[in-house]
Coordinates of N, CA and C in Angstrom, one line a residue:
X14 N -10.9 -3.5 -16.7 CA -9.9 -3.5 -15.7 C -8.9 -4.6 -16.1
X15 N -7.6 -4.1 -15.8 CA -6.9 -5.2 -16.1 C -6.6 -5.9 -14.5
X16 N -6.2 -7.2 -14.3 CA -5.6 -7.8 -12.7 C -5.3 -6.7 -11.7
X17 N -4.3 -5.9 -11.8 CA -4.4 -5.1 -10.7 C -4.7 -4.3 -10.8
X18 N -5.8 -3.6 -11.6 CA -7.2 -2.7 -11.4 C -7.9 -3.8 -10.6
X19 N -8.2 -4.9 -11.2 CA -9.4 -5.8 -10.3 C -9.1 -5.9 -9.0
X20 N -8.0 -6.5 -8.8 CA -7.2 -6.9 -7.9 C -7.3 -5.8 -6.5
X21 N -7.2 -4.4 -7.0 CA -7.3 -3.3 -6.0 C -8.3 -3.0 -5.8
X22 N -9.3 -2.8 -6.7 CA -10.9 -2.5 -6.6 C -11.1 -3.7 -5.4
X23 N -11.1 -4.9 -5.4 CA -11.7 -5.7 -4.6 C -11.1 -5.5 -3.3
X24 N -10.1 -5.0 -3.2 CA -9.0 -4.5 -1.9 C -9.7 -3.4 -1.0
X25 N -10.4 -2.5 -2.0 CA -10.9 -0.8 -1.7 C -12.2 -1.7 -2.1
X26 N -13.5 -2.1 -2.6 CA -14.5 -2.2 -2.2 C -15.1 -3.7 -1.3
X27 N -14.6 -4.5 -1.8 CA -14.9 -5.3 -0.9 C -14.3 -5.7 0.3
X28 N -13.1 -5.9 0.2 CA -12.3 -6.1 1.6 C -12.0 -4.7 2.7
X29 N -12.7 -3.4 1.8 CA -12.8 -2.4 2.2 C -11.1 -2.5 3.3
X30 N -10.3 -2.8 2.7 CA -8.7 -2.1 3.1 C -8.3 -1.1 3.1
X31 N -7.3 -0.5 3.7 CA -6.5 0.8 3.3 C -5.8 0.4 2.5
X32 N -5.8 0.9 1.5 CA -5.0 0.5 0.0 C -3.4 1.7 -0.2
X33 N -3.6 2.7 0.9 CA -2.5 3.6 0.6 C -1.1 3.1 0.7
X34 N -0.9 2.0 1.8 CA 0.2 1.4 1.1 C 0.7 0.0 0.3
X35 N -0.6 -0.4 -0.1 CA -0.1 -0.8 -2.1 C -0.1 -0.2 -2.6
X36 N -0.7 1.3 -2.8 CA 0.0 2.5 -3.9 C 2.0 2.5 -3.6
X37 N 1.9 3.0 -2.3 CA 2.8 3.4 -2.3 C 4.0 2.2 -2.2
X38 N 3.9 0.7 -2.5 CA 4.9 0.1 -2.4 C 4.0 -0.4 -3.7
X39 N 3.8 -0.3 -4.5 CA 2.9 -1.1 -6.2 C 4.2 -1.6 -6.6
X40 N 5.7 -1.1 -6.6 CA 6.5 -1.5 -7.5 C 7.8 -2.3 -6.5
X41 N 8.0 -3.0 -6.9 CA 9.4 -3.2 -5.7 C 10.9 -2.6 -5.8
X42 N 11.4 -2.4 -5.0 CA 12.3 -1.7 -4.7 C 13.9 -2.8 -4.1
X43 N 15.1 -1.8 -4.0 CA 15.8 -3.1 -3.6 C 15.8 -3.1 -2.2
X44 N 15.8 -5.0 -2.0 CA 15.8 -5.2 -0.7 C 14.7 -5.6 -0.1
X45 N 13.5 -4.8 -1.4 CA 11.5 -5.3 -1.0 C 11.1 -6.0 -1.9
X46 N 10.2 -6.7 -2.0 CA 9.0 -7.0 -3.1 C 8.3 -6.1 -3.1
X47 N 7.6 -6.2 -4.0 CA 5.8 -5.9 -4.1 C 4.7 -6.8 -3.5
X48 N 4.2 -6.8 -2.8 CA 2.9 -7.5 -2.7 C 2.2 -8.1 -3.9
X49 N 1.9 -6.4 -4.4 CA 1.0 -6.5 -5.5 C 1.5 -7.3 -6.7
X50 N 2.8 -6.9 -6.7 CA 3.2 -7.6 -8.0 C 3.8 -9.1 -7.9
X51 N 3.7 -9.3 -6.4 CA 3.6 -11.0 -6.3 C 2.4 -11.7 -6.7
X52 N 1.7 -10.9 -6.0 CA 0.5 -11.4 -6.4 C -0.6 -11.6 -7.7
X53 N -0.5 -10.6 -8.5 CA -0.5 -10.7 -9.8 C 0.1 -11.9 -10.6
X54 N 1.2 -12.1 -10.3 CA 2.3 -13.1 -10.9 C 2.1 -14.4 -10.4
X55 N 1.6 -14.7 -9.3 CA 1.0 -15.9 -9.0 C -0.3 -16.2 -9.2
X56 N -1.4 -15.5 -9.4 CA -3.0 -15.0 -10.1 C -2.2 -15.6 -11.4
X57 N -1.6 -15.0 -12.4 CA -1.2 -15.1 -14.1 C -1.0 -15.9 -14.3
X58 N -0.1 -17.0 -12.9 CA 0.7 -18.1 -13.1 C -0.7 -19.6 -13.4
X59 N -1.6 -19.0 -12.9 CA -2.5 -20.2 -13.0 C -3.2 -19.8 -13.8
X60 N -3.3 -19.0 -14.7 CA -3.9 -19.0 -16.5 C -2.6 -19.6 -17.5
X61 N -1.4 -20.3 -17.4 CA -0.4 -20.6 -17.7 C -1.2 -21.7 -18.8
X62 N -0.4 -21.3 -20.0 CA -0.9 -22.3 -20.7 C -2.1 -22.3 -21.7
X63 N -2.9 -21.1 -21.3 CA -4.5 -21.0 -21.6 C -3.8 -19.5 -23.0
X64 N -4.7 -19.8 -23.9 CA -4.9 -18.5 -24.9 C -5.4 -17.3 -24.3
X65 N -5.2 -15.8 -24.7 CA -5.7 -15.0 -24.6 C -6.3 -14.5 -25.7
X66 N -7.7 -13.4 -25.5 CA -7.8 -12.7 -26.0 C -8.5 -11.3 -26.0
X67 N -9.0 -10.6 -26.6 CA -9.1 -9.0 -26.1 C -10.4 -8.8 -26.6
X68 N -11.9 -9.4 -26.2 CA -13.0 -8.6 -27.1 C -13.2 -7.7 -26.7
X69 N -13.7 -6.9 -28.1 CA -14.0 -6.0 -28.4 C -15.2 -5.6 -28.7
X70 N -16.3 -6.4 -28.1 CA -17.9 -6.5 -28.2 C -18.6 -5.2 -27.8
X71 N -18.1 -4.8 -26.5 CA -18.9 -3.6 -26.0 C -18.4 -2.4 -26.2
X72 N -19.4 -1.2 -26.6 CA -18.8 -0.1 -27.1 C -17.5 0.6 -26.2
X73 N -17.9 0.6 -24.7 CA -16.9 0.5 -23.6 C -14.9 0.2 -24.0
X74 N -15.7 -1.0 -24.7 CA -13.9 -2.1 -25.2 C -13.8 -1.1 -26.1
X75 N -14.5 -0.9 -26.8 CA -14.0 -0.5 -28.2 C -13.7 0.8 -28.2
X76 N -13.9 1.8 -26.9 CA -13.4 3.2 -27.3 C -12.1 2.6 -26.1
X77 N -11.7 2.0 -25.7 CA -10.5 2.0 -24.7 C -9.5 1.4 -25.2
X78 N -10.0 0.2 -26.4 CA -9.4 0.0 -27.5 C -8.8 1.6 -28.2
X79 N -9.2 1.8 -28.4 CA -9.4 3.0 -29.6 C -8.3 4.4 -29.0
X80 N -8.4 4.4 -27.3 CA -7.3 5.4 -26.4 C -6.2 4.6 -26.5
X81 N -6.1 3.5 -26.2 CA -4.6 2.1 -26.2 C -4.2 2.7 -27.6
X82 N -4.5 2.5 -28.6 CA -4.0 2.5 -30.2 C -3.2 4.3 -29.8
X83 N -4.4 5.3 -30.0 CA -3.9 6.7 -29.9 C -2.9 6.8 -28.8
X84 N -2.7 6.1 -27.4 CA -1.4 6.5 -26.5 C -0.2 5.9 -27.4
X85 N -0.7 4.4 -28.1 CA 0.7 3.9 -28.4 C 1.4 4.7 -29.5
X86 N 0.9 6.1 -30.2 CA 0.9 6.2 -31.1 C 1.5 7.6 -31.2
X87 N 0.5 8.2 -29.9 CA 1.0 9.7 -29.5 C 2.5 9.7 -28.9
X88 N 3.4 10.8 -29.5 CA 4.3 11.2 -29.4 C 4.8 12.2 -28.8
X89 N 4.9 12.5 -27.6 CA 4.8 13.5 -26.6 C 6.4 13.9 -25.9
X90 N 6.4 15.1 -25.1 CA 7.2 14.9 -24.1 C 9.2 15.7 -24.7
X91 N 10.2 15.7 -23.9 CA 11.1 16.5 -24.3 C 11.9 15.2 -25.5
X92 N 11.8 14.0 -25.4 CA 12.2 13.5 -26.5 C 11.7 13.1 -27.7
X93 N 10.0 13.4 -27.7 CA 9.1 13.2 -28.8 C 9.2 12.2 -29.0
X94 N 9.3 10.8 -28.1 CA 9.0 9.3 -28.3 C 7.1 9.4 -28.1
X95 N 7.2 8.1 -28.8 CA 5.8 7.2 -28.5 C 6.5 5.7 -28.8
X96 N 5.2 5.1 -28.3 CA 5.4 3.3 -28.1 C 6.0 2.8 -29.7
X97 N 5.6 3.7 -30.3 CA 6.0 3.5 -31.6 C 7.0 3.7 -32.3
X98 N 7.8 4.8 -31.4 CA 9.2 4.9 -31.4 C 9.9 4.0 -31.4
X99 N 9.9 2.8 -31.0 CA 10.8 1.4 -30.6 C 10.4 0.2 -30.7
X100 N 9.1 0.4 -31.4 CA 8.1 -0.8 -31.3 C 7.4 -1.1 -32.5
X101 N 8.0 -0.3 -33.4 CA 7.5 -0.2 -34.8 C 7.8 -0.9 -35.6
X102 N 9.2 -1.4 -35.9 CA 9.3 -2.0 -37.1 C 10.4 -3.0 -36.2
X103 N 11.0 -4.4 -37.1 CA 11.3 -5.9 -37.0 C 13.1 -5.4 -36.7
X104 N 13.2 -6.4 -35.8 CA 14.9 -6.0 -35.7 C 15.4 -4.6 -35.1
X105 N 14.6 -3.7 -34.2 CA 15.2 -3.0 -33.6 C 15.7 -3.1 -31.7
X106 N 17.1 -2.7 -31.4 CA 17.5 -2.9 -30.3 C 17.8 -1.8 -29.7
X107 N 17.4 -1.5 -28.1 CA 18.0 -0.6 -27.3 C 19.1 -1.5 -26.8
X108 N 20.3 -0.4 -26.4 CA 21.8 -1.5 -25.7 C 21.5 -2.5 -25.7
X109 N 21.7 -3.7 -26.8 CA 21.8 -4.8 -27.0 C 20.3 -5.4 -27.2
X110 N 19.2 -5.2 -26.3 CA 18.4 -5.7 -26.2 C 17.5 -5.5 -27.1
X111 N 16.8 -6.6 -27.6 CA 15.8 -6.1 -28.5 C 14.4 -5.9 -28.0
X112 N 14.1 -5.3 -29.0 CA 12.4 -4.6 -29.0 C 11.5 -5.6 -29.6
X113 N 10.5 -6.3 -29.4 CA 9.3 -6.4 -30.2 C 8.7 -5.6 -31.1
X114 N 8.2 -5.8 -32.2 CA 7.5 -5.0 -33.4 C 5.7 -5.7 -32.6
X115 N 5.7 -4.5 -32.0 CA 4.0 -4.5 -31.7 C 2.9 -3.9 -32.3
X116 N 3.5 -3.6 -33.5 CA 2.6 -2.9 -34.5 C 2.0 -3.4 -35.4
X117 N 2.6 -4.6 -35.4 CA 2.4 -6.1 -36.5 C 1.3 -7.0 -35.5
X118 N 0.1 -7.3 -35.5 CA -0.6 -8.2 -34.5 C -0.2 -9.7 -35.0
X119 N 0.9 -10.4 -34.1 CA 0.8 -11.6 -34.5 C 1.9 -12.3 -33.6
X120 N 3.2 -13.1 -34.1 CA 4.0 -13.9 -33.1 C 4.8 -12.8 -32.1
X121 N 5.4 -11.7 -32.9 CA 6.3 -11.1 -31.7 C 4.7 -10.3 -30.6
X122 N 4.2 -9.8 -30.9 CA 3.1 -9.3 -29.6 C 2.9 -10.3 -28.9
X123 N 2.1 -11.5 -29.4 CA 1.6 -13.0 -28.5 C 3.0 -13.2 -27.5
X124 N 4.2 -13.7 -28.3 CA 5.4 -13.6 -27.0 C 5.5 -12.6 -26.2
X125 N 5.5 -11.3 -26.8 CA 5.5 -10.2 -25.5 C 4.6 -10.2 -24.6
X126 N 3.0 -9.9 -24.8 CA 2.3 -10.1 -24.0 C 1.6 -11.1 -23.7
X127 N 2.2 -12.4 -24.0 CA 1.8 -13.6 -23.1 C 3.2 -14.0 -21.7
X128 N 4.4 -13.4 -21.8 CA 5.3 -13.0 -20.9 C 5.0 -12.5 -19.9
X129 N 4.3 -11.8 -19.8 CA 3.8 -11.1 -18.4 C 2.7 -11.3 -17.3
X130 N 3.0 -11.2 -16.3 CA 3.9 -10.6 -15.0 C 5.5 -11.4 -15.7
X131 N 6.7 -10.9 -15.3 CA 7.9 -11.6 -15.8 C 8.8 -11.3 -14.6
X132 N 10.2 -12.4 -14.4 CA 11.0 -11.8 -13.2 C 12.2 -11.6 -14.0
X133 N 12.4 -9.9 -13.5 CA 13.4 -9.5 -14.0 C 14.8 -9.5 -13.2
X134 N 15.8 -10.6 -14.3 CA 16.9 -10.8 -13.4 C 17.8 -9.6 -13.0
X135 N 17.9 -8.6 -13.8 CA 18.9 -7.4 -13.3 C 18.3 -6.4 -12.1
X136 N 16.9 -6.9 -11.8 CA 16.2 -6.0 -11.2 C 16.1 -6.9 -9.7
X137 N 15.8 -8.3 -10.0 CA 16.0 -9.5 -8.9 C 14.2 -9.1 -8.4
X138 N 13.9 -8.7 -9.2 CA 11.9 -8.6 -8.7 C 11.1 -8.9 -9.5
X139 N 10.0 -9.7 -9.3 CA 8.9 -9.7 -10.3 C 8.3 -8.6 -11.1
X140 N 7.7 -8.4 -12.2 CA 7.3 -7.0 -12.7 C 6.4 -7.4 -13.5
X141 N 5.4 -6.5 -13.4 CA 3.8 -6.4 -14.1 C 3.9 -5.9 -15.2
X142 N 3.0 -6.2 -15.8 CA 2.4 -5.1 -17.3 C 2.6 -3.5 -16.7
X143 N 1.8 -2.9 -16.0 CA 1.4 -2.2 -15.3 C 3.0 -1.1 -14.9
X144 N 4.2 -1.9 -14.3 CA 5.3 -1.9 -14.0 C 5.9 -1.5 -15.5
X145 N 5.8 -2.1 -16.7 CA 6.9 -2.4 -17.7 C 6.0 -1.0 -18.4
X146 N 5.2 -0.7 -18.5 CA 4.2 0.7 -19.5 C 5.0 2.2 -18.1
X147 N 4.8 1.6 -17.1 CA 5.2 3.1 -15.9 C 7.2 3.2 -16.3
X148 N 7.7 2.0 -16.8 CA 9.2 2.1 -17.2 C 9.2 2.6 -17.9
X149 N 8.9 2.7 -19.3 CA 8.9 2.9 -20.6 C 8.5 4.6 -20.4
X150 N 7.6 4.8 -19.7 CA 7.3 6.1 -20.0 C 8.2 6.7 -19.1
X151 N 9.2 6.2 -18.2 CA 10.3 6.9 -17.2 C 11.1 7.1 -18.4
X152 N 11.4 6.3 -19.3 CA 12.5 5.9 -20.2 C 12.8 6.7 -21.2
X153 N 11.1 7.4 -21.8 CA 11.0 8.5 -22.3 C 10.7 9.8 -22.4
X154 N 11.1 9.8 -20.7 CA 11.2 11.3 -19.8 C 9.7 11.9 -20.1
X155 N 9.1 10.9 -20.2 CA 7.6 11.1 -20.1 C 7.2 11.5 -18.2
X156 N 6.2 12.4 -18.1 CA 5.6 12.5 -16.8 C 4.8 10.9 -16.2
X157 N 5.1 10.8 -15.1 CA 5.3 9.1 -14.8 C 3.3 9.3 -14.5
X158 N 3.3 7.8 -15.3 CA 1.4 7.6 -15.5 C 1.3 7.2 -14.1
X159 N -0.2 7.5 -14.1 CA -0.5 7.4 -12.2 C -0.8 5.3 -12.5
X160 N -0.4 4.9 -11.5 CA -0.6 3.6 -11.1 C -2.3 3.1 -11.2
X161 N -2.5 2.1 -11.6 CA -3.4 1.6 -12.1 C -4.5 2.4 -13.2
X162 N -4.3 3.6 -13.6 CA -5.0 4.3 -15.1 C -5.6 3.9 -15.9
X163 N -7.1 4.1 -16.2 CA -7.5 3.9 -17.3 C -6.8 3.9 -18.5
X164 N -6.0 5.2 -18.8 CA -4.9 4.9 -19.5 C -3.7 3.8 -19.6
X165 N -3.2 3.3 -19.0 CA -2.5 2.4 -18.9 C -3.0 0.8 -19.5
X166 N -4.1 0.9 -18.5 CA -5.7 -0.2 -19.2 C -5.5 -0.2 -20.6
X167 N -5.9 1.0 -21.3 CA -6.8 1.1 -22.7 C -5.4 1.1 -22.9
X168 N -4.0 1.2 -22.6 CA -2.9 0.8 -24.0 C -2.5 -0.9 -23.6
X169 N -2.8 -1.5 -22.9 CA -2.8 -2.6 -22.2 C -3.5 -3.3 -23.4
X170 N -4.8 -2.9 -23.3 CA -5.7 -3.9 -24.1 C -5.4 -3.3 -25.6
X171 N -4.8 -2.3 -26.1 CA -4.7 -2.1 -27.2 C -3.9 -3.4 -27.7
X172 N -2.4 -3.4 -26.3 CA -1.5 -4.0 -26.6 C -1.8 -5.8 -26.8
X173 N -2.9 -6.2 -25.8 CA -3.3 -8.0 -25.2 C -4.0 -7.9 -27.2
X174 N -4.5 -7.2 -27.9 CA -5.1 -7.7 -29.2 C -4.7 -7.7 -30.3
X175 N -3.2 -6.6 -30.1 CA -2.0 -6.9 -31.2 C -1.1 -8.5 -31.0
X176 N -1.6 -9.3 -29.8 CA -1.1 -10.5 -29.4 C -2.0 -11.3 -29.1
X177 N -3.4 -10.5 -29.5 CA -4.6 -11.7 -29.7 C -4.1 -13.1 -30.0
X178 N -4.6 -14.4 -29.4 CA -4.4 -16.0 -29.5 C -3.0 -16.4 -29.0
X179 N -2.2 -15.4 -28.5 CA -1.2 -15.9 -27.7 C -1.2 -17.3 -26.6
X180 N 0.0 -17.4 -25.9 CA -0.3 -18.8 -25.0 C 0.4 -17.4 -24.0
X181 N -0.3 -17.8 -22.8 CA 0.1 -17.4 -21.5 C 1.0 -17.8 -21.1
X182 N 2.4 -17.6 -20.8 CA 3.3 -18.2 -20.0 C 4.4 -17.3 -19.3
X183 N 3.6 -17.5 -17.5 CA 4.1 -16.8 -16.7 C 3.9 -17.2 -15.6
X184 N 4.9 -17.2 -14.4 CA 5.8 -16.1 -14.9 C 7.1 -16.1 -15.7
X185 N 7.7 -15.2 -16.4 CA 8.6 -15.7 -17.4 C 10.0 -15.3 -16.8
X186 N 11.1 -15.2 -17.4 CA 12.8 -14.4 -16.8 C 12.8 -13.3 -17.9
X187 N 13.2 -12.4 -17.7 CA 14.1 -11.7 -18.6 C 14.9 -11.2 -18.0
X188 N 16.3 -10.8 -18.8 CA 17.2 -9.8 -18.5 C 16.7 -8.9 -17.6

C-alpha cells in the first residue's frame, strides 16, 4: 500500500467510516481541498528529511515491482504514449516544463519522488503521487485509473526505487 491506500483501508476497516465521500472528493477541485490530500501531505511532511527506499524482499514487492516497470513501459490508448514516452531520456520538456528522466535510477527520480505530496501553484491545491499518475494518464487520453489501484501502487513503487536513497522533502511547490 502506498499512504492513501493505508490511509483509506484504516478509514474502511478500522474506523469503519463511509469512505464514499473521500472517493468522491480524493482530488481537489476549485474553491475545495481534498481531505485526503491534506492529509497525506501533512503524514509526508513529518518523514521530511528521512531517506527512502523500496524493498524488494517479498515475492509480493517483487511481482508489483515487476507490474510498476511493465505500466511504465506499456504504451496504450489513442496516442500510443507510456510513462516512457516523456520520461525516458535527459533534457526533455512539455510547454516549457521539464520532465525527469525516470528511467535512469538515480538524482533526477530521488528529486522527483522525494517531492511528493507537492503544492501546486497553478492549481492553488496540494497534490499526491496518486493525483500526479491519475494526471498523466488524463494527459494521455488514457481511460482515467480508478483511485487508490493496485496498479497505481505497483507503478508507484516501480517509480519510489528508480529514486531509491532519495531525501524526503515535502511538502514541496511546483508550478
Amino acid at each position: 500500500m502506498d499512504l492513501e491506500q493505508r490511509l483509506f483501508w484504516c478509514m474502511q476497516k478500522i474506523q469503519e467510516l463511509d469512505t464514499a465521500d473521500i472517493v468522491r472528493r480524493r482530488f481537489g477541485a476549485p474553491g475545495r481541498t481534498s481531505d485526503m490530500e491534506d492529509l497525506v501531505a501533512f503524514i509526508a511532511n513529518k518523514s521530511s528529511g528521512m531517506k527512502f527506499e523500496a524493498p524488494l524482499a517479498h515475492a509480493k514487492e517483487q511481482e508489483a515491482y515487476a507490474i510498476g516497470e511493465a505500466l511504465f513501459y506499456r504504451r496504450s490508448d489513442i496516442m500510443d504514449f507510456s510513462c516512457a514516452t516523456c520520461h525516458a531520456e535527459d533534457n526533455r520538456r512539455i510547454r516549457l516544463q521539464g520532465l525527469p528522466n525516470l528511467v535512469k535510477a538515480g538524482k533526477n527520480a530521488q528529486e522527483t519522488m522525494g517531492s511528493w505530496p507537492t503544492y501546486r501553484v497553478s492549481q492553488s491545491q496540494t497534490r499526491t503521487m496518486q493525483h500526479r499518475l491519475w494526471d498523466c494518464y488524463r494527459q494521455m487520453r488514457a481511460p482515467e485509473p480508478v483511485y487508490l489501484s493496485d496498479g497505481l501502487t505497483a507503478l508507484t513503487l516501480f517509480l519510489v526505487k528508480q529514486g531509491e536513497g532519495g531525501e524526503i522533502n515535502v511538502p514541496s511547490i511546483k508550478r
